mmCIF file of C-alpha atoms in Angstrom:
data_model
loop_
_atom_site.group_PDB
_atom_site.id
_atom_site.type_symbol
_atom_site.label_atom_id
_atom_site.label_comp_id
_atom_site.label_asym_id
_atom_site.label_seq_id
_atom_site.Cartn_x
_atom_site.Cartn_y
_atom_site.Cartn_z
ATOM 1 C CA MET A 1 -11.788 -31.869 -4.808
ATOM 2 C CA PRO A 2 -10.503 -28.305 -3.956
ATOM 3 C CA LYS A 3 -10.772 -25.689 -6.621
ATOM 4 C CA LEU A 4 -9.435 -22.144 -7.300
ATOM 5 C CA THR A 5 -12.116 -19.475 -8.198
ATOM 6 C CA VAL A 6 -10.351 -16.449 -10.048
ATOM 7 C CA THR A 7 -11.735 -13.030 -11.210
ATOM 8 C CA THR A 8 -9.728 -11.531 -14.245
ATOM 9 C CA ALA A 9 -9.549 -8.181 -14.479
ATOM 10 C CA ALA A 10 -12.231 -7.802 -17.174
ATOM 11 C CA GLY A 11 -14.425 -9.393 -14.520
ATOM 12 C CA GLU A 12 -14.751 -12.753 -15.880
ATOM 13 C CA ARG A 13 -14.906 -15.674 -12.857
ATOM 14 C CA ILE A 14 -13.117 -18.806 -13.784
ATOM 15 C CA ASP A 15 -13.347 -22.006 -11.866
ATOM 16 C CA PHE A 16 -10.139 -24.306 -11.883
ATOM 17 C CA ASP A 17 -10.177 -27.739 -9.957
ATOM 18 C CA ILE A 18 -6.854 -28.324 -8.030
ATOM 19 C CA ALA A 19 -6.476 -31.961 -8.466
ATOM 20 C CA GLY A 20 -2.855 -33.454 -8.464
ATOM 21 C CA SER A 21 0.417 -33.724 -6.555
ATOM 22 C CA ALA A 22 1.563 -30.520 -8.293
ATOM 23 C CA LEU A 23 0.269 -27.817 -10.587
ATOM 24 C CA THR A 24 1.705 -24.681 -11.751
ATOM 25 C CA LEU A 25 -0.286 -21.269 -12.467
ATOM 26 C CA GLY A 26 1.232 -18.456 -14.676
ATOM 27 C CA ARG A 27 0.903 -17.005 -18.201
ATOM 28 C CA ASN A 28 2.945 -19.538 -20.242
ATOM 29 C CA ALA A 29 1.232 -22.191 -22.060
ATOM 30 C CA ASP A 30 3.017 -24.952 -20.379
ATOM 31 C CA ASN A 31 1.294 -24.390 -16.956
ATOM 32 C CA THR A 32 -1.385 -26.558 -15.483
ATOM 33 C CA ILE A 33 -3.526 -23.230 -14.956
ATOM 34 C CA VAL A 34 -2.811 -20.545 -17.762
ATOM 35 C CA LEU A 35 -3.947 -16.760 -16.919
ATOM 36 C CA ASP A 36 -3.224 -14.735 -19.936
ATOM 37 C CA GLU A 37 -2.816 -11.193 -17.775
ATOM 38 C CA ALA A 38 -0.214 -8.768 -17.848
ATOM 39 C CA SER A 39 0.524 -8.901 -14.229
ATOM 40 C CA ILE A 40 0.826 -12.725 -14.026
ATOM 41 C CA SER A 41 4.492 -13.934 -14.502
ATOM 42 C CA GLY A 42 5.109 -16.694 -16.789
ATOM 43 C CA GLN A 43 5.848 -19.251 -14.145
ATOM 44 C CA HIS A 44 3.936 -17.159 -11.128
ATOM 45 C CA ALA A 45 3.025 -19.936 -8.550
ATOM 46 C CA GLU A 46 2.697 -23.531 -7.708
ATOM 47 C CA PHE A 47 0.092 -25.616 -5.790
ATOM 48 C CA LYS A 48 1.214 -29.015 -4.243
ATOM 49 C CA GLU A 49 -0.754 -31.469 -2.265
ATOM 50 C CA THR A 50 0.865 -32.445 0.832
ATOM 51 C CA SER A 51 0.122 -34.353 4.156
ATOM 52 C CA ARG A 52 -1.016 -31.150 5.534
ATOM 53 C CA GLY A 53 -3.086 -29.692 2.990
ATOM 54 C CA TYR A 54 -2.622 -27.749 -0.484
ATOM 55 C CA VAL A 55 0.456 -25.470 -0.003
ATOM 56 C CA LEU A 56 0.708 -22.240 -2.348
ATOM 57 C CA THR A 57 4.342 -21.352 -3.485
ATOM 58 C CA ASP A 58 5.114 -18.018 -5.030
ATOM 59 C CA LEU A 59 7.625 -18.918 -7.804
ATOM 60 C CA ASP A 60 9.404 -15.510 -7.702
ATOM 61 C CA SER A 61 6.984 -13.841 -9.633
ATOM 62 C CA THR A 62 7.260 -9.979 -10.588
ATOM 63 C CA ASN A 63 3.864 -8.806 -8.824
ATOM 64 C CA GLY A 64 4.207 -11.231 -5.882
ATOM 65 C CA THR A 65 1.310 -13.324 -4.323
ATOM 66 C CA LEU A 66 -0.669 -12.484 -1.508
ATOM 67 C CA VAL A 67 -2.927 -14.802 0.855
ATOM 68 C CA ASN A 68 -5.520 -13.054 2.752
ATOM 69 C CA GLY A 69 -3.753 -9.919 1.947
ATOM 70 C CA ASN A 70 -0.484 -10.822 3.129
ATOM 71 C CA PRO A 71 2.772 -11.533 0.972
ATOM 72 C CA ALA A 72 3.226 -15.304 0.475
ATOM 73 C CA ARG A 73 5.987 -16.797 -0.361
ATOM 74 C CA GLU A 74 5.227 -20.588 0.800
ATOM 75 C CA THR A 75 1.520 -20.749 2.696
ATOM 76 C CA ILE A 76 -0.925 -24.047 3.681
ATOM 77 C CA LEU A 77 -3.944 -22.899 1.875
ATOM 78 C CA ALA A 78 -7.065 -23.128 4.187
ATOM 79 C CA HIS A 79 -10.895 -23.106 2.850
ATOM 80 C CA GLY A 80 -11.976 -19.631 2.093
ATOM 81 C CA ASP A 81 -8.646 -18.159 1.752
ATOM 82 C CA ASP A 82 -8.519 -15.140 -0.734
ATOM 83 C CA VAL A 83 -5.417 -15.592 -2.804
ATOM 84 C CA GLN A 84 -4.256 -12.707 -5.232
ATOM 85 C CA PHE A 85 -1.756 -13.692 -8.355
ATOM 86 C CA GLY A 86 -0.760 -9.865 -9.177
ATOM 87 C CA THR A 87 -3.721 -8.112 -9.891
ATOM 88 C CA VAL A 88 -5.943 -11.151 -10.430
ATOM 89 C CA LEU A 89 -8.294 -12.102 -7.382
ATOM 90 C CA GLY A 90 -9.086 -15.740 -6.458
ATOM 91 C CA VAL A 91 -10.595 -17.727 -3.633
ATOM 92 C CA PHE A 92 -9.422 -21.269 -2.714
ATOM 93 C CA ALA A 93 -11.975 -23.623 -1.759
ATOM 94 C CA THR A 94 -12.429 -27.228 -0.317
ATOM 95 C CA GLU A 95 -14.882 -29.745 -0.438
ATOM 96 C CA GLU A 96 -14.859 -30.089 3.466
ATOM 97 C CA GLY A 97 -15.449 -26.174 3.860
ATOM 98 C CA ALA A 98 -17.862 -25.975 1.437
ATOM 99 C CA ALA A 99 -19.900 -28.645 3.074
ATOM 100 C CA GLN A 100 -19.993 -26.712 6.296
ATOM 101 C CA PRO A 101 -22.490 -24.104 6.906
ATOM 102 C CA GLN A 102 -20.992 -20.170 6.120
ATOM 103 C CA PRO A 103 -21.334 -17.776 8.483
ATOM 104 C CA GLU A 104 -23.706 -14.738 7.612
ATOM 105 C CA GLU A 105 -21.940 -11.748 6.048
ATOM 106 C CA SER A 106 -22.711 -8.877 7.937
ATOM 107 C CA GLU A 107 -20.033 -6.509 5.930
ATOM 108 C CA PRO A 108 -18.834 -6.728 2.474
ATOM 109 C CA VAL A 109 -15.896 -8.899 1.783
ATOM 110 C CA GLU A 110 -12.962 -6.774 1.407
ATOM 111 C CA VAL A 111 -10.652 -6.998 -1.635
ATOM 112 C CA HIS A 112 -7.009 -6.665 -1.125
ATOM 113 C CA SER A 113 -5.098 -4.530 -3.413
ATOM 114 C CA ALA A 114 -1.250 -5.397 -4.101
ATOM 115 C CA GLU A 115 -0.520 -1.954 -3.040
ATOM 116 C CA PRO A 116 0.122 -1.808 0.763
ATOM 117 C CA VAL A 117 -2.807 -0.314 3.037
ATOM 118 C CA ALA A 118 -1.904 1.754 6.042
ATOM 119 C CA ALA A 119 -4.537 2.599 8.754
ATOM 120 C CA LEU A 120 -5.106 5.997 10.566
ATOM 121 C CA GLY A 121 -4.053 6.576 13.836
ATOM 122 C CA ASP A 122 -6.017 8.064 16.444
ATOM 123 C CA SER A 123 -3.380 10.772 17.248
ATOM 124 C CA SER A 124 -0.520 12.084 15.652
ATOM 125 C CA GLU A 125 1.719 12.892 18.706
ATOM 126 C CA ARG A 126 5.547 13.306 18.262
ATOM 127 C CA PRO A 127 7.111 10.689 20.952
ATOM 128 C CA ALA A 128 9.179 12.279 23.534
ATOM 129 C CA ASP A 129 12.530 10.683 22.461
ATOM 130 C CA PHE A 130 11.904 11.681 18.629
ATOM 131 C CA SER A 131 14.980 12.826 16.810
ATOM 132 C CA SER A 132 15.008 13.317 13.154
ATOM 133 C CA ILE A 133 17.240 10.923 10.959
ATOM 134 C CA SER A 134 17.389 13.250 8.197
ATOM 135 C CA PRO A 135 21.174 14.033 7.155
ATOM 136 C CA PHE A 136 20.503 17.445 6.686
ATOM 137 C CA PRO A 137 20.598 20.194 9.337
ATOM 138 C CA LYS A 138 17.507 21.751 10.388
ATOM 139 C CA LYS A 139 17.262 25.180 8.615
ATOM 140 C CA ARG A 140 17.173 27.803 11.369
ATOM 141 C CA LYS A 141 16.299 31.235 10.994
ATOM 142 C CA LYS A 142 19.110 33.632 11.678
ATOM 143 C CA LYS A 143 18.783 37.228 13.074
ATOM 144 C CA ASP A 144 20.476 39.642 11.142
ATOM 145 C CA PRO A 145 21.366 42.471 13.367
ATOM 146 C CA VAL A 146 23.150 44.649 10.443
ATOM 147 C CA GLY A 147 19.444 43.888 8.684
ATOM 148 C CA MET A 148 17.314 45.118 11.637
ATOM 149 C CA ILE A 149 19.263 48.218 11.960
ATOM 150 C CA PHE A 150 18.827 49.510 8.486
ATOM 151 C CA LEU A 151 15.242 48.500 8.999
ATOM 152 C CA LEU A 152 15.015 50.354 12.107
ATOM 153 C CA ILE A 153 16.633 53.423 10.177
ATOM 154 C CA GLY A 154 13.952 52.819 7.322
ATOM 155 C CA VAL A 155 11.157 53.350 9.690
ATOM 156 C CA LEU A 156 12.614 56.151 11.227
ATOM 157 C CA ALA A 157 13.307 58.117 8.076
ATOM 158 C CA ILE A 158 9.606 57.354 7.135
ATOM 159 C CA ILE A 159 8.476 58.639 10.176
ATOM 160 C CA THR A 160 10.365 61.571 9.894
ATOM 161 C CA ALA A 161 9.196 62.304 6.198
ATOM 162 C CA ILE A 162 5.679 62.196 7.342
ATOM 163 C CA THR A 163 6.122 64.347 10.515
ATOM 164 C CA ALA A 164 8.107 67.011 7.943
ATOM 165 C CA ALA A 165 5.480 66.958 5.335
ATOM 166 C CA ALA A 166 2.839 67.410 8.141
ATOM 167 C CA LEU A 167 4.786 70.373 9.945
ATOM 168 C CA SER A 168 5.288 71.938 6.504
ATOM 169 C CA ALA A 169 1.448 71.863 5.539
ATOM 170 C CA VAL A 170 0.567 73.238 8.774
ATOM 171 C CA MET A 171 3.346 76.192 8.705
ATOM 172 C CA LYS A 172 2.122 76.995 5.160
ATOM 173 C CA ALA A 173 -1.874 77.066 6.230
ATOM 174 C CA VAL A 174 -0.996 79.184 9.198
#
């Protein structure tokens, strides 16, 4: 009989037998599997036995359902699939899959979060045909010719004042 092993936010592991043609999972008491967690919707997901295996359907839950880290609207489950309902993590297991020898794990199992994950790129070069889609024009520094003239006059005035002070000091000394 297939089972779903969930780990609650408190770290508690709970096994649920997935027996029957249709089971529902959610926070409401009328569900087959009741998980009293804030991130679980009242009617969150449904397990349905079909000729192809068990199908997991998200029932338009608020926080979504992920299977192996990917958003799942309707997915056929396989042995060992990681399933996430809101922030509650679970693993789907079948008797057939459990009977097969499991490969040795060389790396720790990665737990997927509800937030999207982005990988770092090898480079960050801007494509040759890149164009900004911003509706705002790029700010360009304008060269103000009047301001440049005043700056030049100011620099000349300072140089003249220093030169005059130096000449005055030399004339008094002589």
